[in-house]
Amino acid sequence: MRRQSVLYAAAIAMAAVLPFSLSLSYVPLSVALVVALSMRRLPKDFLLFVLLYVWRGITLLANGLPIKPLRDLYDKTGYVAFSPLRLTARRFNALMLTLALSSSAVALLGILAAFTGLFRTGWIYTSCLGNCQLRVKRTTEIKAVVLTNRERNRFVGGPRLTYDSPATLEPGEYTFHSYAGAIVKVRRKDVVLGEGWVGAYGERRFFRFNSFVGFYDHKMHSGAVFGILSVLFSSLGLFYSPLYLIFALLTLIATLLSGAKAYIFATLSAVLGVAYLRVGRLRELPKVLAGISLVGAAVLLHSPLREGFLWSAKARMSFWRIGVETFTKSPIFGIGYDNISQILEPYHAKGIVDNAAHLHSSYLNALAETGVVGFILSIAIMLYFIILFLRWAFEEEGFRRAYLLGVFLSLLVVALVGLVESNYDTAILNLLLTFLMGIGRALKWNI
């Protein structure tokens, strides 16, 4: 009984902390994991994650590389840590309301920052491609936050800019030359932007560039967290308690403010899908989702977002071509897990791709880094849990069905986004998703 109390307290702490801090989330996770291991009631299907981790280690050894830290497996242990939890309806409501209130508080900060004058910092972001004129009124700092080609971006007669490292500019006139595009950050009161600069928007706390990031460091992280929570709260609101629809709306707005296009599209599709399920026309759901996709694509291609979408699609084609070429050179072991940046760096230096982090596809990342075995394992694990939670959802009733359906749709969102983003090994996403999966397994088996 005491262990159940500690486990429940850890779950409440996890729900309260996770929207605010990635690092602090590991504290309740670790406490829950110790308790769960002492109870010896562990889900056997977690071995699928272990198997994938072992294979990743093999690919690294096969390529003469050191094995990565355990964190790539540890952030998935929420499924193990919270599975033994026993939840009554009252405890479940308290847990979900804690998660809803904490995430909605962060969402409200983003909404206030977006639509009021609050949280302004005095810095502005602006873009340059080619030659851009800048007059500096007083000694100031300038930071490059995006450099497509690091070797060919500099001020004529001034410092060379390096990524996210400030350079000092004395008063005077400068010409900044950017070969393949750059976004810089300057203090509004210290400079006058001349010809060549494109756009200028003020920096706000909880935003990076013009995208809501909350307490994380990237729009894809906030898009993932708030997208998943919006889907979960929509399911709870439509199938259990309408109160959760308020939280679904707030987290959906936060998802939209993130500007993470893949998560926005997948989240909206999932929310519309769960609404259609509420009507009870399950057999027609695939047709509805197909219709949503076609209409969404048609609207996108005829909207102001069209150019950005087409540029993004073209950029991804370059990444995907590199990924396929990399796979063909080592189809069994790949190039070693989490090693794709070494391949992308020369392309990034030449301006062929705009970053050297990943291939913008979880599946191609798995294929290039861990070969065909890792690719099959990654897909099989995702499909297994999608089918499992769908089956569980339709075996249960009441709040259990509402919650399990929300987890199923959240997994589906992550799987769809994985087609165009490398999201499977994002720590904050894994912490949230496996936490929700662990609670789902607890609802199914610990009645």
XYZ file of C-alpha atoms in Angstrom:
447
model
C 0.000 0.000 0.000
C 2.845 2.369 0.852
C 4.515 1.663 -2.477
C 1.270 2.479 -4.292
C 1.126 5.821 -2.465
C 4.698 6.653 -3.468
C 4.007 5.594 -7.049
C 0.882 7.749 -7.216
C 2.735 10.741 -5.738
C 5.429 10.290 -8.400
C 2.751 10.213 -11.117
C 1.207 13.445 -9.797
C 4.655 15.060 -9.673
C 5.383 13.895 -13.220
C 2.116 15.396 -14.473
C 2.812 18.679 -12.689
C 6.454 19.074 -13.706
C 6.674 17.713 -17.252
C 5.147 20.742 -19.085
C 7.638 23.011 -17.288
C 10.931 21.112 -17.221
C 12.491 18.232 -19.095
C 15.288 17.786 -16.548
C 13.086 17.804 -13.437
C 10.789 15.200 -15.006
C 13.513 12.607 -14.535
C 13.192 12.922 -10.730
C 9.632 11.524 -10.357
C 10.342 9.092 -13.197
C 13.359 7.690 -11.331
C 11.414 7.393 -8.064
C 8.566 5.591 -9.832
C 10.982 3.284 -11.646
C 12.668 2.205 -8.399
C 9.277 1.465 -6.823
C 8.025 -0.381 -9.915
C 11.139 -2.556 -10.078
C 10.719 -3.458 -6.414
C 7.145 -4.607 -7.147
C 8.323 -6.955 -9.929
C 5.196 -6.381 -12.007
C 6.789 -5.210 -15.210
C 5.323 -5.172 -18.739
C 7.046 -7.824 -20.815
C 6.557 -5.886 -24.035
C 9.048 -3.268 -22.803
C 11.609 -5.815 -24.001
C 10.828 -4.538 -27.507
C 12.487 -1.232 -26.592
C 15.396 -3.121 -25.024
C 15.807 -5.181 -28.188
C 15.925 -2.030 -30.308
C 18.470 -0.486 -27.944
C 20.651 -3.626 -28.119
C 20.551 -3.581 -31.907
C 21.519 0.087 -31.922
C 24.499 -0.807 -29.768
C 25.455 -3.556 -32.207
C 25.377 -1.097 -35.127
C 27.710 1.220 -33.226
C 30.140 -1.588 -32.423
C 30.008 -2.800 -36.035
C 31.072 0.681 -37.128
C 33.807 0.957 -34.501
C 31.908 3.564 -32.468
C 31.261 3.776 -28.695
C 27.815 2.801 -27.392
C 25.553 5.755 -26.599
C 24.471 6.553 -23.019
C 21.507 4.788 -21.458
C 19.359 7.944 -21.701
C 18.148 6.829 -25.137
C 16.449 3.927 -23.352
C 15.867 5.551 -19.972
C 13.473 8.199 -21.287
C 11.180 5.359 -22.414
C 10.952 3.745 -18.974
C 7.778 5.619 -18.059
C 5.936 2.626 -19.498
C 7.601 0.395 -16.909
C 7.544 2.878 -14.037
C 3.822 3.666 -14.010
C 2.326 0.365 -15.215
C 1.939 -1.096 -11.665
C -0.109 1.908 -10.489
C -3.644 1.224 -9.218
C -6.015 4.037 -10.166
C -9.553 4.550 -8.921
C -11.774 6.975 -10.834
C -11.067 9.624 -8.200
C -7.304 9.201 -8.410
C -7.432 9.144 -12.198
C -9.359 12.436 -12.262
C -6.874 14.082 -9.905
C -3.959 12.902 -12.055
C -5.509 14.087 -15.326
C -6.550 17.439 -13.853
C -2.993 17.968 -12.606
C -1.657 17.325 -16.106
C -4.378 19.485 -17.654
C -3.819 22.435 -15.320
C -0.017 22.396 -15.575
C -0.004 22.154 -19.378
C -2.759 24.764 -19.710
C -0.785 27.173 -17.509
C 2.134 26.958 -19.946
C -0.254 27.272 -22.899
C -1.719 30.450 -21.370
C 1.767 31.949 -21.075
C 2.211 31.359 -24.796
C -1.177 32.868 -25.616
C -0.424 35.971 -23.524
C 2.994 36.348 -25.150
C 1.495 35.983 -28.634
C -1.452 38.356 -28.314
C -0.320 40.970 -25.777
C 2.768 43.096 -25.259
C 3.909 40.966 -22.350
C 7.247 39.143 -22.236
C 9.037 41.322 -24.844
C 12.838 41.207 -24.497
C 14.012 44.130 -26.643
C 15.724 41.841 -29.189
C 14.564 41.377 -32.776
C 15.072 38.602 -35.325
C 15.715 39.405 -38.973
C 16.881 37.467 -42.043
C 19.515 38.105 -44.689
C 20.291 36.497 -48.038
C 22.977 38.235 -50.058
C 24.290 41.667 -48.977
C 22.510 43.459 -46.127
C 23.254 46.941 -44.777
C 23.364 47.607 -41.034
C 24.000 50.833 -39.115
C 25.115 50.368 -35.516
C 24.313 53.321 -33.235
C 26.134 52.065 -30.136
C 28.366 49.141 -29.224
C 26.176 46.076 -29.287
C 26.058 42.333 -29.748
C 24.708 40.380 -32.691
C 23.932 36.662 -32.643
C 23.497 34.308 -35.567
C 20.738 31.856 -34.718
C 20.601 30.205 -38.157
C 23.532 29.915 -40.566
C 22.904 27.793 -43.643
C 26.554 27.985 -44.700
C 28.850 28.694 -41.785
C 31.980 29.480 -43.774
C 30.462 32.154 -46.001
C 28.589 34.462 -43.629
C 30.453 37.506 -42.336
C 30.494 41.272 -41.949
C 32.701 43.033 -44.479
C 35.385 44.618 -42.318
C 33.876 43.036 -39.240
C 33.664 39.727 -37.388
C 32.699 36.378 -38.813
C 29.500 35.069 -37.287
C 29.365 31.626 -35.741
C 26.215 29.782 -34.763
C 24.613 31.090 -31.551
C 27.843 32.779 -30.439
C 27.575 36.581 -30.023
C 29.846 38.952 -31.930
C 30.519 42.544 -30.855
C 29.905 45.410 -33.287
C 31.228 48.929 -32.701
C 29.263 51.980 -33.942
C 29.428 52.387 -37.714
C 28.144 51.127 -41.063
C 28.405 47.424 -41.915
C 27.591 45.158 -44.826
C 26.703 41.604 -43.886
C 27.206 39.023 -46.615
C 25.215 35.809 -46.352
C 25.877 33.220 -49.030
C 22.953 30.877 -48.375
C 20.811 32.619 -45.779
C 21.051 33.587 -42.127
C 18.790 34.677 -39.294
C 20.363 37.039 -36.797
C 19.307 38.499 -33.471
C 20.074 42.131 -32.539
C 18.894 44.711 -30.011
C 16.241 46.920 -31.581
C 17.434 50.140 -29.907
C 21.085 49.700 -30.975
C 20.780 49.274 -34.756
C 19.068 50.531 -37.897
C 18.333 47.877 -40.523
C 19.135 48.961 -44.076
C 18.618 47.335 -47.467
C 18.637 43.562 -47.828
C 17.146 42.482 -44.518
C 13.912 40.530 -44.769
C 11.347 40.906 -41.993
C 11.902 41.886 -38.389
C 9.907 40.639 -35.438
C 10.410 41.126 -31.740
C 11.644 38.355 -29.497
C 9.225 37.189 -26.802
C 9.860 34.915 -23.866
C 8.541 31.399 -24.402
C 9.060 31.878 -28.168
C 12.006 31.083 -30.428
C 11.943 33.104 -33.612
C 8.174 33.353 -34.116
C 7.325 29.904 -32.729
C 6.027 29.049 -29.265
C 8.466 26.741 -27.473
C 7.295 27.151 -23.880
C 9.952 25.876 -21.481
C 11.623 23.687 -24.124
C 14.175 24.730 -26.740
C 12.497 23.860 -30.039
C 9.101 24.279 -31.642
C 8.963 20.570 -32.528
C 9.194 19.731 -28.827
C 6.366 22.053 -27.814
C 4.355 20.995 -30.871
C 4.747 17.349 -29.855
C 3.820 17.843 -26.195
C 0.848 20.141 -26.703
C -0.354 18.270 -29.784
C -0.429 14.968 -27.903
C -2.121 16.555 -24.885
C -4.721 18.244 -27.082
C -5.618 14.880 -28.601
C -5.756 13.227 -25.167
C -7.933 15.957 -23.637
C -10.214 15.943 -26.692
C -10.822 12.231 -26.203
C -11.449 12.687 -22.470
C -13.728 15.647 -23.156
C -15.832 13.929 -25.812
C -16.046 10.483 -24.222
C -15.846 11.218 -20.490
C -16.146 14.767 -19.102
C -16.779 17.966 -21.150
C -14.524 19.836 -18.713
C -11.488 18.490 -20.571
C -12.580 20.252 -23.771
C -11.416 23.535 -22.211
C -7.934 22.102 -21.759
C -8.084 20.550 -25.234
C -8.722 24.000 -26.725
C -5.903 25.687 -24.790
C -3.356 23.016 -25.699
C -4.547 23.055 -29.321
C -3.915 26.814 -29.491
C -0.442 26.201 -28.045
C 0.147 23.605 -30.774
C -0.880 26.106 -33.449
C 1.384 28.778 -31.927
C 4.334 26.373 -32.086
C 4.267 26.565 -35.874
C 5.282 22.882 -36.052
C 3.410 22.147 -39.267
C 3.612 18.354 -39.087
C 2.239 18.249 -35.544
C -0.428 20.834 -36.345
C -1.730 18.808 -39.285
C -1.561 15.468 -37.445
C -3.147 16.900 -34.282
C -6.026 18.541 -36.137
C -6.657 15.299 -38.033
C -6.671 13.296 -34.784
C -8.989 15.762 -33.020
C -11.422 15.669 -35.938
C -11.091 11.887 -35.977
C -11.989 11.524 -32.296
C -14.931 13.876 -32.794
C -16.148 11.679 -35.631
C -15.717 8.582 -33.462
C -17.963 10.260 -30.908
C -20.709 10.370 -33.532
C -20.342 6.605 -33.800
C -19.494 6.158 -37.469
C -16.331 4.145 -37.008
C -16.508 2.380 -40.372
C -16.419 5.660 -42.230
C -13.478 7.076 -40.257
C -10.772 6.119 -42.841
C -12.756 7.921 -45.548
C -13.134 10.971 -43.329
C -9.410 11.095 -42.516
C -8.563 10.700 -46.209
C -10.945 13.547 -47.010
C -9.409 15.735 -44.313
C -5.941 15.066 -45.749
C -6.987 15.925 -49.309
C -8.861 19.074 -48.311
C -6.019 20.141 -46.014
C -3.452 19.668 -48.788
C -5.626 21.584 -51.267
C -6.107 24.491 -48.852
C -2.408 24.544 -47.971
C -1.319 24.653 -51.594
C -3.607 27.637 -52.246
C -2.818 29.593 -49.081
C -0.091 32.067 -48.035
C 1.705 29.079 -46.479
C 2.189 27.505 -49.903
C 5.697 28.828 -50.544
C 6.955 27.771 -47.133
C 5.385 24.351 -47.543
C 6.912 23.814 -50.989
C 10.335 24.989 -49.784
C 10.100 22.600 -46.837
C 9.083 19.717 -49.113
C 11.962 20.434 -51.507
C 14.452 20.589 -48.626
C 13.231 17.248 -47.307
C 13.747 15.619 -50.680
C 17.445 16.478 -50.395
C 17.630 14.937 -46.914
C 15.758 11.806 -47.987
C 17.963 11.306 -51.045
C 21.049 11.461 -48.816
C 19.417 8.998 -46.408
C 18.674 6.440 -49.113
C 22.182 6.767 -50.547
C 23.654 6.269 -47.066
C 21.553 3.145 -46.495
C 22.626 1.527 -49.772
C 26.279 1.753 -48.698
C 25.655 -0.233 -45.487
C 22.231 -1.930 -45.551
C 22.725 -4.340 -42.627
C 24.370 -2.338 -39.831
C 23.906 1.162 -41.226
C 26.387 3.837 -40.214
C 25.737 3.484 -36.474
C 22.935 4.846 -34.331
C 22.765 8.643 -33.927
C 25.626 9.138 -36.371
C 23.793 10.681 -39.336
C 25.062 14.187 -38.515
C 28.564 13.059 -39.535
C 27.206 12.279 -42.999
C 25.139 15.467 -43.254
C 27.841 17.892 -42.100
C 29.645 18.141 -45.496
C 26.306 18.744 -47.249
C 25.447 21.398 -44.673
C 28.803 23.126 -45.140
C 28.079 23.371 -48.881
C 24.563 24.737 -48.326
C 22.858 21.673 -49.855
C 20.863 21.088 -46.645
C 19.977 23.626 -43.950
C 21.091 21.571 -40.930
C 23.141 18.520 -40.051
C 20.971 17.146 -37.248
C 18.828 14.462 -38.890
C 17.063 13.334 -42.076
C 13.621 14.773 -41.275
C 12.159 11.270 -41.123
C 12.353 8.871 -38.195
C 12.034 5.928 -40.556
C 14.823 7.020 -42.899
C 16.970 7.884 -39.892
C 16.498 4.324 -38.625
C 17.209 2.903 -42.079
C 20.427 4.872 -42.619
C 21.788 4.574 -39.069
C 20.702 1.077 -37.982
C 20.138 -0.720 -41.281
C 17.188 -2.807 -42.338
C 16.930 -4.604 -38.963
C 16.676 -1.357 -36.995
C 14.209 -0.012 -39.557
C 11.925 -3.048 -39.190
C 12.173 -2.963 -35.389
C 11.262 0.740 -35.242
C 8.169 0.261 -37.391
C 7.146 -2.971 -35.649
C 7.322 -1.390 -32.176
C 5.180 1.565 -33.185
C 2.610 -0.627 -34.952
C 2.463 -3.021 -32.003
C 1.579 -0.295 -29.497
C -0.852 1.449 -31.860
C -2.800 -1.791 -32.340
C -2.530 -2.697 -28.638
C -4.020 0.556 -27.369
C -6.726 0.558 -30.039
C -7.779 -2.937 -28.955
C -7.694 -1.986 -25.286
C -9.784 1.129 -25.944
C -12.642 -0.858 -27.441
C -12.504 -3.463 -24.685
C -13.176 -0.854 -21.978
C -15.894 1.652 -21.081
C -16.160 5.053 -19.413
C -13.042 6.994 -18.503
C -10.839 3.999 -19.319
C -12.048 3.916 -22.920
C -11.734 7.690 -23.241
C -8.156 7.658 -21.981
C -6.968 4.602 -23.917
C -8.464 6.004 -27.113
C -6.564 9.243 -26.502
C -3.285 7.344 -26.079
C -3.973 5.353 -29.263
C -4.531 8.565 -31.239
C -1.436 10.141 -29.669
C 0.657 7.201 -30.868
C -0.885 7.588 -34.304
C 0.035 11.285 -34.356
C 3.658 10.490 -33.470
C 3.818 7.758 -36.129
C 2.467 10.088 -38.829
C 4.772 12.953 -37.896
C 7.672 10.493 -37.996
C 7.237 10.323 -41.765
C 8.496 13.899 -42.162
C 10.306 14.605 -38.874
C 12.899 12.764 -36.813
C 10.890 12.574 -33.587
C 11.182 9.024 -32.216
C 14.163 9.766 -29.978
C 13.114 13.174 -28.694
C 13.498 12.959 -24.914
C 10.532 15.144 -23.952
C 8.267 13.282 -26.392
C 9.349 9.883 -25.058
C 8.942 11.000 -21.444
C 5.380 12.171 -22.054
C 4.298 9.371 -24.367
C 5.616 6.469 -22.286
C 4.231 8.104 -19.121
C 0.791 8.148 -20.765
C 1.293 4.582 -22.007
C 2.205 3.422 -18.499
C -0.947 5.020 -17.074
C -2.941 3.377 -19.870
C -1.565 -0.059 -19.066
C -2.323 0.534 -15.388
C -5.954 1.364 -16.225
C -6.282 -1.785 -18.313
C -4.679 -4.357 -16.033
C -4.789 -3.034 -12.458
C -8.562 -2.906 -11.921
